[in-house]
């Protein structure tokens, strides 16, 4: 006999399939994380060749994430395309205020527009947003919604836990993939986004991942790196202090620090006021 949780998950999965089946064609914004991966896999399962997964490529995308999206698409048989986005050309994006994500997502929608315009039938742009995302400061969602994007996971009632649960049931390798926000999210609001900073963060995080720290953030404070790892990994990080310092300094930082509060996704949003602007 199926448990109530199993029944609920089956209902949500069916609802998601029903929503996707209503579209003529879909473009899925595909970052390779658990949310967008489930949406891309499901869209392909429901719509086949009428779905395409699109990965936005820009300096804010870690190189290993770009490779991951390409390899995952090949393994799953997804129609996949990488598109270059140009948010770095926007002064408002580079200024890195509380609306930075708005300009980034707007740039993604600009890059996808030609794909939509070339299609013979209606195309709906979809993004892997879940219910839990709605409570955080995410102006990128507003930008996408204003441009007509849909959030099927939200419409079907999926929380992050639901995404991981169904992904595990389906045998998707992304079910427990750590969240990996764009590299610009490592820069405190008000710190200008530059190619140099993004590359330094990318090198530092790649070096730490090579040491076995799969889930982490390197926050950029000029020549100071502030490392965040889950609390369960703090002892290991400190125990390997010499290797960690060498890895991060080789990326370009002079000083290496550790955040004793641990990894907290989106914690830089604490610098913003209730209106989403930098607090005085």
mmCIF file of C-alpha atoms in Angstrom:
data_model
loop_
_atom_site.group_PDB
_atom_site.id
_atom_site.type_symbol
_atom_site.label_atom_id
_atom_site.label_comp_id
_atom_site.label_asym_id
_atom_site.label_seq_id
_atom_site.Cartn_x
_atom_site.Cartn_y
_atom_site.Cartn_z
ATOM 1 C CA UNK A 1 0.000 0.000 0.000
ATOM 2 C CA UNK A 2 1.426 3.382 -1.021
ATOM 3 C CA UNK A 3 2.083 5.887 1.750
ATOM 4 C CA UNK A 4 0.456 9.321 1.719
ATOM 5 C CA UNK A 5 3.807 10.891 0.808
ATOM 6 C CA UNK A 6 4.184 8.497 -2.142
ATOM 7 C CA UNK A 7 0.670 9.345 -3.285
ATOM 8 C CA UNK A 8 1.363 13.068 -2.986
ATOM 9 C CA UNK A 9 4.550 12.754 -5.030
ATOM 10 C CA UNK A 10 2.771 10.749 -7.706
ATOM 11 C CA UNK A 11 0.105 13.451 -7.893
ATOM 12 C CA UNK A 12 2.703 16.185 -8.243
ATOM 13 C CA UNK A 13 4.572 14.264 -10.917
ATOM 14 C CA UNK A 14 1.354 13.744 -12.855
ATOM 15 C CA UNK A 15 0.481 17.422 -12.488
ATOM 16 C CA UNK A 16 3.889 18.394 -13.823
ATOM 17 C CA UNK A 17 3.481 16.083 -16.794
ATOM 18 C CA UNK A 18 0.020 17.506 -17.468
ATOM 19 C CA UNK A 19 1.343 21.080 -17.416
ATOM 20 C CA UNK A 20 4.168 20.260 -19.814
ATOM 21 C CA UNK A 21 1.867 18.339 -22.162
ATOM 22 C CA UNK A 22 -0.173 21.524 -22.664
ATOM 23 C CA UNK A 23 2.755 23.296 -24.332
ATOM 24 C CA UNK A 24 3.380 23.107 -28.071
ATOM 25 C CA UNK A 25 7.135 23.518 -27.571
ATOM 26 C CA UNK A 26 9.278 24.408 -24.583
ATOM 27 C CA UNK A 27 12.677 25.901 -23.959
ATOM 28 C CA UNK A 28 14.039 24.928 -20.554
ATOM 29 C CA UNK A 29 16.617 27.181 -18.944
ATOM 30 C CA UNK A 30 19.148 24.494 -18.040
ATOM 31 C CA UNK A 31 21.836 25.277 -15.471
ATOM 32 C CA UNK A 32 22.474 21.632 -14.611
ATOM 33 C CA UNK A 33 21.238 21.959 -11.035
ATOM 34 C CA UNK A 34 18.645 19.662 -9.494
ATOM 35 C CA UNK A 35 15.654 21.869 -10.360
ATOM 36 C CA UNK A 36 16.428 22.658 -13.987
ATOM 37 C CA UNK A 37 17.680 19.119 -14.574
ATOM 38 C CA UNK A 38 14.422 17.554 -13.408
ATOM 39 C CA UNK A 39 12.444 20.012 -15.524
ATOM 40 C CA UNK A 40 14.598 19.367 -18.604
ATOM 41 C CA UNK A 41 14.429 15.595 -18.184
ATOM 42 C CA UNK A 42 10.668 15.671 -17.668
ATOM 43 C CA UNK A 43 10.079 18.011 -20.613
ATOM 44 C CA UNK A 44 12.086 15.671 -22.826
ATOM 45 C CA UNK A 45 10.162 12.675 -21.521
ATOM 46 C CA UNK A 46 6.799 14.329 -22.156
ATOM 47 C CA UNK A 47 7.475 16.356 -25.299
ATOM 48 C CA UNK A 48 10.503 14.685 -26.882
ATOM 49 C CA UNK A 49 11.863 16.730 -29.780
ATOM 50 C CA UNK A 50 9.465 19.565 -28.920
ATOM 51 C CA UNK A 51 11.646 20.474 -25.952
ATOM 52 C CA UNK A 52 15.130 21.957 -25.915
ATOM 53 C CA UNK A 53 17.395 22.613 -22.950
ATOM 54 C CA UNK A 54 19.311 25.880 -23.174
ATOM 55 C CA UNK A 55 22.337 26.756 -21.061
ATOM 56 C CA UNK A 56 23.335 30.390 -20.665
ATOM 57 C CA UNK A 57 27.090 30.768 -21.105
ATOM 58 C CA UNK A 58 28.776 33.856 -19.703
ATOM 59 C CA UNK A 59 31.711 34.721 -17.434
ATOM 60 C CA UNK A 60 29.461 34.102 -14.419
ATOM 61 C CA UNK A 61 29.064 30.399 -15.304
ATOM 62 C CA UNK A 62 31.747 28.175 -13.803
ATOM 63 C CA UNK A 63 33.616 26.232 -16.476
ATOM 64 C CA UNK A 64 32.901 22.879 -14.848
ATOM 65 C CA UNK A 65 29.167 23.687 -14.799
ATOM 66 C CA UNK A 66 29.217 24.371 -18.556
ATOM 67 C CA UNK A 67 30.877 21.001 -19.170
ATOM 68 C CA UNK A 68 28.440 19.317 -16.799
ATOM 69 C CA UNK A 69 25.418 20.632 -18.725
ATOM 70 C CA UNK A 70 26.835 19.444 -22.034
ATOM 71 C CA UNK A 71 27.733 15.981 -20.735
ATOM 72 C CA UNK A 72 24.438 15.530 -18.901
ATOM 73 C CA UNK A 73 22.466 16.503 -21.991
ATOM 74 C CA UNK A 74 24.367 13.949 -24.054
ATOM 75 C CA UNK A 75 23.831 11.231 -21.447
ATOM 76 C CA UNK A 76 20.091 11.916 -21.245
ATOM 77 C CA UNK A 77 19.568 12.430 -24.950
ATOM 78 C CA UNK A 78 18.309 15.988 -24.535
ATOM 79 C CA UNK A 79 18.167 18.485 -27.335
ATOM 80 C CA UNK A 80 20.648 20.986 -25.939
ATOM 81 C CA UNK A 81 22.022 24.330 -26.969
ATOM 82 C CA UNK A 82 24.417 26.742 -25.319
ATOM 83 C CA UNK A 83 23.681 30.424 -25.847
ATOM 84 C CA UNK A 84 25.935 33.319 -24.964
ATOM 85 C CA UNK A 85 24.419 35.955 -22.735
ATOM 86 C CA UNK A 86 25.765 39.475 -22.466
ATOM 87 C CA UNK A 87 24.907 40.716 -19.015
ATOM 88 C CA UNK A 88 28.507 41.904 -18.544
ATOM 89 C CA UNK A 89 27.791 44.562 -21.161
ATOM 90 C CA UNK A 90 25.148 46.086 -18.884
ATOM 91 C CA UNK A 91 26.449 48.760 -16.514
ATOM 92 C CA UNK A 92 23.553 48.065 -14.154
ATOM 93 C CA UNK A 93 24.564 44.416 -13.894
ATOM 94 C CA UNK A 94 28.232 45.211 -13.325
ATOM 95 C CA UNK A 95 27.278 47.666 -10.557
ATOM 96 C CA UNK A 96 26.038 44.644 -8.578
ATOM 97 C CA UNK A 97 23.179 46.176 -6.648
ATOM 98 C CA UNK A 98 20.250 44.248 -5.235
ATOM 99 C CA UNK A 99 18.713 43.879 -8.699
ATOM 100 C CA UNK A 100 21.740 42.232 -10.323
ATOM 101 C CA UNK A 101 19.844 38.979 -10.928
ATOM 102 C CA UNK A 102 17.102 40.891 -12.768
ATOM 103 C CA UNK A 103 19.554 42.031 -15.435
ATOM 104 C CA UNK A 104 21.111 38.583 -15.664
ATOM 105 C CA UNK A 105 17.787 36.832 -16.268
ATOM 106 C CA UNK A 106 16.750 39.575 -18.676
ATOM 107 C CA UNK A 107 19.926 38.850 -20.646
ATOM 108 C CA UNK A 108 19.007 35.167 -20.715
ATOM 109 C CA UNK A 109 15.571 35.956 -22.095
ATOM 110 C CA UNK A 110 17.208 38.180 -24.737
ATOM 111 C CA UNK A 111 19.456 35.297 -25.787
ATOM 112 C CA UNK A 112 16.553 32.852 -25.978
ATOM 113 C CA UNK A 113 14.297 35.172 -27.995
ATOM 114 C CA UNK A 114 15.859 34.305 -31.384
ATOM 115 C CA UNK A 115 15.205 30.605 -30.739
ATOM 116 C CA UNK A 116 11.579 31.381 -29.977
ATOM 117 C CA UNK A 117 11.232 33.658 -33.010
ATOM 118 C CA UNK A 118 12.551 30.988 -35.402
ATOM 119 C CA UNK A 119 10.074 28.347 -34.256
ATOM 120 C CA UNK A 120 7.075 27.598 -36.445
ATOM 121 C CA UNK A 121 4.819 26.895 -33.449
ATOM 122 C CA UNK A 122 4.289 28.537 -30.093
ATOM 123 C CA UNK A 123 7.250 28.192 -27.738
ATOM 124 C CA UNK A 124 7.078 28.620 -23.976
ATOM 125 C CA UNK A 125 10.197 29.450 -21.984
ATOM 126 C CA UNK A 126 10.313 27.555 -18.694
ATOM 127 C CA UNK A 127 12.640 27.862 -15.724
ATOM 128 C CA UNK A 128 13.451 25.481 -12.871
ATOM 129 C CA UNK A 129 12.032 27.523 -10.017
ATOM 130 C CA UNK A 130 10.513 25.641 -7.068
ATOM 131 C CA UNK A 131 8.097 26.752 -4.359
ATOM 132 C CA UNK A 132 10.858 27.310 -1.797
ATOM 133 C CA UNK A 133 12.528 29.835 -4.112
ATOM 134 C CA UNK A 134 9.550 32.152 -3.895
ATOM 135 C CA UNK A 135 10.363 33.301 -0.374
ATOM 136 C CA UNK A 136 13.879 34.598 -1.114
ATOM 137 C CA UNK A 137 15.029 37.802 -2.798
ATOM 138 C CA UNK A 138 15.102 36.668 -6.438
ATOM 139 C CA UNK A 139 14.543 39.542 -8.849
ATOM 140 C CA UNK A 140 15.567 37.247 -11.704
ATOM 141 C CA UNK A 141 12.244 35.474 -11.354
ATOM 142 C CA UNK A 142 10.457 38.784 -11.790
ATOM 143 C CA UNK A 143 12.433 39.544 -14.948
ATOM 144 C CA UNK A 144 11.642 36.149 -16.464
ATOM 145 C CA UNK A 145 7.974 36.311 -15.519
ATOM 146 C CA UNK A 146 7.637 39.767 -17.070
ATOM 147 C CA UNK A 147 8.965 38.277 -20.300
ATOM 148 C CA UNK A 148 6.381 35.481 -20.273
ATOM 149 C CA UNK A 149 8.396 32.628 -18.742
ATOM 150 C CA UNK A 150 6.590 29.870 -16.853
ATOM 151 C CA UNK A 151 7.629 27.989 -13.709
ATOM 152 C CA UNK A 152 6.112 24.488 -14.076
ATOM 153 C CA UNK A 153 7.634 23.163 -10.849
ATOM 154 C CA UNK A 154 5.937 25.947 -8.902
ATOM 155 C CA UNK A 155 2.666 25.366 -10.743
ATOM 156 C CA UNK A 156 2.809 21.693 -9.793
ATOM 157 C CA UNK A 157 3.638 22.511 -6.149
ATOM 158 C CA UNK A 158 7.204 21.164 -6.018
ATOM 159 C CA UNK A 159 9.395 22.102 -3.080
ATOM 160 C CA UNK A 160 13.169 21.566 -3.198
ATOM 161 C CA UNK A 161 12.725 18.369 -1.208
ATOM 162 C CA UNK A 162 10.144 17.186 -3.753
ATOM 163 C CA UNK A 163 12.549 17.884 -6.606
ATOM 164 C CA UNK A 164 15.262 15.806 -4.974
ATOM 165 C CA UNK A 165 12.856 13.022 -4.011
ATOM 166 C CA UNK A 166 11.376 12.599 -7.480
ATOM 167 C CA UNK A 167 14.796 12.934 -9.113
ATOM 168 C CA UNK A 168 16.082 10.129 -6.895
ATOM 169 C CA UNK A 169 13.071 7.961 -7.722
ATOM 170 C CA UNK A 170 13.696 8.546 -11.433
ATOM 171 C CA UNK A 171 17.373 7.643 -11.073
ATOM 172 C CA UNK A 172 18.639 11.087 -12.036
ATOM 173 C CA UNK A 173 22.226 11.723 -10.943
ATOM 174 C CA UNK A 174 21.315 15.319 -10.130
ATOM 175 C CA UNK A 175 19.046 14.362 -7.245
ATOM 176 C CA UNK A 176 21.654 15.302 -4.621
ATOM 177 C CA UNK A 177 23.718 17.786 -6.622
ATOM 178 C CA UNK A 178 24.660 20.743 -4.403
ATOM 179 C CA UNK A 179 23.191 24.093 -5.391
ATOM 180 C CA UNK A 180 25.594 26.088 -7.562
ATOM 181 C CA UNK A 181 24.524 29.699 -8.017
ATOM 182 C CA UNK A 182 26.295 31.889 -10.573
ATOM 183 C CA UNK A 183 29.784 33.130 -9.751
ATOM 184 C CA UNK A 184 28.590 36.729 -9.427
ATOM 185 C CA UNK A 185 26.678 35.665 -6.311
ATOM 186 C CA UNK A 186 30.060 35.326 -4.574
ATOM 187 C CA UNK A 187 30.595 39.087 -4.719
ATOM 188 C CA UNK A 188 29.035 41.199 -1.958
ATOM 189 C CA UNK A 189 26.440 43.638 -3.259
ATOM 190 C CA UNK A 190 28.079 46.905 -4.231
ATOM 191 C CA UNK A 191 31.305 45.207 -5.309
ATOM 192 C CA UNK A 192 31.605 45.684 -9.078
ATOM 193 C CA UNK A 193 31.342 42.511 -11.142
ATOM 194 C CA UNK A 194 34.500 42.156 -13.221
ATOM 195 C CA UNK A 195 35.934 39.393 -15.380
ATOM 196 C CA UNK A 196 38.945 39.228 -13.089
ATOM 197 C CA UNK A 197 36.906 38.680 -9.932
ATOM 198 C CA UNK A 198 34.748 36.005 -11.560
ATOM 199 C CA UNK A 199 37.776 34.125 -12.867
ATOM 200 C CA UNK A 200 39.508 34.274 -9.494
ATOM 201 C CA UNK A 201 36.431 32.889 -7.725
ATOM 202 C CA UNK A 202 36.108 30.153 -10.349
ATOM 203 C CA UNK A 203 39.752 29.115 -9.976
ATOM 204 C CA UNK A 204 39.543 29.087 -6.175
ATOM 205 C CA UNK A 205 36.357 27.008 -6.067
ATOM 206 C CA UNK A 206 37.674 24.594 -8.691
ATOM 207 C CA UNK A 207 40.861 24.122 -6.655
ATOM 208 C CA UNK A 208 38.877 23.371 -3.486
ATOM 209 C CA UNK A 209 36.596 20.955 -5.318
ATOM 210 C CA UNK A 210 39.714 19.158 -6.527
ATOM 211 C CA UNK A 211 40.554 18.650 -2.849
ATOM 212 C CA UNK A 212 37.191 16.943 -2.350
ATOM 213 C CA UNK A 213 35.047 19.799 -1.024
ATOM 214 C CA UNK A 214 32.026 19.374 -3.289
ATOM 215 C CA UNK A 215 29.738 21.909 -1.618
ATOM 216 C CA UNK A 216 31.214 25.331 -0.972
ATOM 217 C CA UNK A 217 31.291 29.032 -1.765
ATOM 218 C CA UNK A 218 34.293 31.338 -2.006
ATOM 219 C CA UNK A 219 33.117 34.853 -1.233
ATOM 220 C CA UNK A 220 35.287 37.557 -2.770
ATOM 221 C CA UNK A 221 36.427 40.493 -0.626
ATOM 222 C CA UNK A 222 39.173 41.980 -2.812
ATOM 223 C CA UNK A 223 42.329 40.089 -1.800
ATOM 224 C CA UNK A 224 40.485 38.188 0.947
ATOM 225 C CA UNK A 225 38.655 34.926 0.267
ATOM 226 C CA UNK A 226 35.959 33.868 2.725
ATOM 227 C CA UNK A 227 35.276 30.156 2.399
ATOM 228 C CA UNK A 228 31.892 28.699 3.262
ATOM 229 C CA UNK A 229 31.392 24.945 3.571
ATOM 230 C CA UNK A 230 28.649 22.978 5.356
ATOM 231 C CA UNK A 231 29.215 22.801 9.114
ATOM 232 C CA UNK A 232 29.882 19.063 8.819
ATOM 233 C CA UNK A 233 32.875 19.842 6.592
ATOM 234 C CA UNK A 234 34.476 22.516 8.778
ATOM 235 C CA UNK A 235 36.711 20.115 10.702
ATOM 236 C CA UNK A 236 38.034 18.628 7.475
ATOM 237 C CA UNK A 237 38.638 22.071 5.998
ATOM 238 C CA UNK A 238 40.660 23.160 9.035
ATOM 239 C CA UNK A 239 42.504 19.850 9.228
ATOM 240 C CA UNK A 240 43.688 20.386 5.660
ATOM 241 C CA UNK A 241 44.532 24.020 6.319
ATOM 242 C CA UNK A 242 47.834 24.055 4.434
ATOM 243 C CA UNK A 243 46.327 22.514 1.282
ATOM 244 C CA UNK A 244 43.329 24.825 1.426
ATOM 245 C CA UNK A 245 45.427 27.952 1.835
ATOM 246 C CA UNK A 246 47.753 26.931 -0.989
ATOM 247 C CA UNK A 247 44.826 26.176 -3.304
ATOM 248 C CA UNK A 248 43.052 29.464 -2.691
ATOM 249 C CA UNK A 249 46.185 31.582 -2.790
ATOM 250 C CA UNK A 250 47.184 29.965 -6.081
ATOM 251 C CA UNK A 251 43.894 31.264 -7.487
ATOM 252 C CA UNK A 252 44.938 34.829 -6.690
ATOM 253 C CA UNK A 253 43.853 35.643 -3.130
ATOM 254 C CA UNK A 254 46.306 36.921 -0.534
ATOM 255 C CA UNK A 255 44.351 36.059 2.605
ATOM 256 C CA UNK A 256 42.212 32.976 3.237
ATOM 257 C CA UNK A 257 39.472 32.973 5.861
ATOM 258 C CA UNK A 258 36.716 30.569 6.884
ATOM 259 C CA UNK A 259 33.131 31.509 7.752
ATOM 260 C CA UNK A 260 32.401 29.712 11.020
ATOM 261 C CA UNK A 261 28.654 29.947 10.399
ATOM 262 C CA UNK A 262 29.065 27.559 7.484
ATOM 263 C CA UNK A 263 27.545 27.516 4.035
ATOM 264 C CA UNK A 264 24.363 29.560 3.715
ATOM 265 C CA UNK A 265 22.991 29.927 0.217
ATOM 266 C CA UNK A 266 21.995 33.520 -0.468
ATOM 267 C CA UNK A 267 23.426 34.828 2.794
ATOM 268 C CA UNK A 268 24.734 37.971 1.090
ATOM 269 C CA UNK A 269 21.098 39.019 0.784
ATOM 270 C CA UNK A 270 21.309 39.984 4.455
ATOM 271 C CA UNK A 271 22.932 43.219 3.287
ATOM 272 C CA UNK A 272 19.696 44.191 1.549
ATOM 273 C CA UNK A 273 16.789 46.000 3.107
ATOM 274 C CA UNK A 274 13.164 44.894 2.887
ATOM 275 C CA UNK A 275 12.897 46.720 -0.435
ATOM 276 C CA UNK A 276 15.730 44.692 -1.955
ATOM 277 C CA UNK A 277 18.100 47.658 -1.915
ATOM 278 C CA UNK A 278 21.449 47.924 -0.176
ATOM 279 C CA UNK A 279 20.870 48.923 3.421
ATOM 280 C CA UNK A 280 22.624 52.023 4.717
#
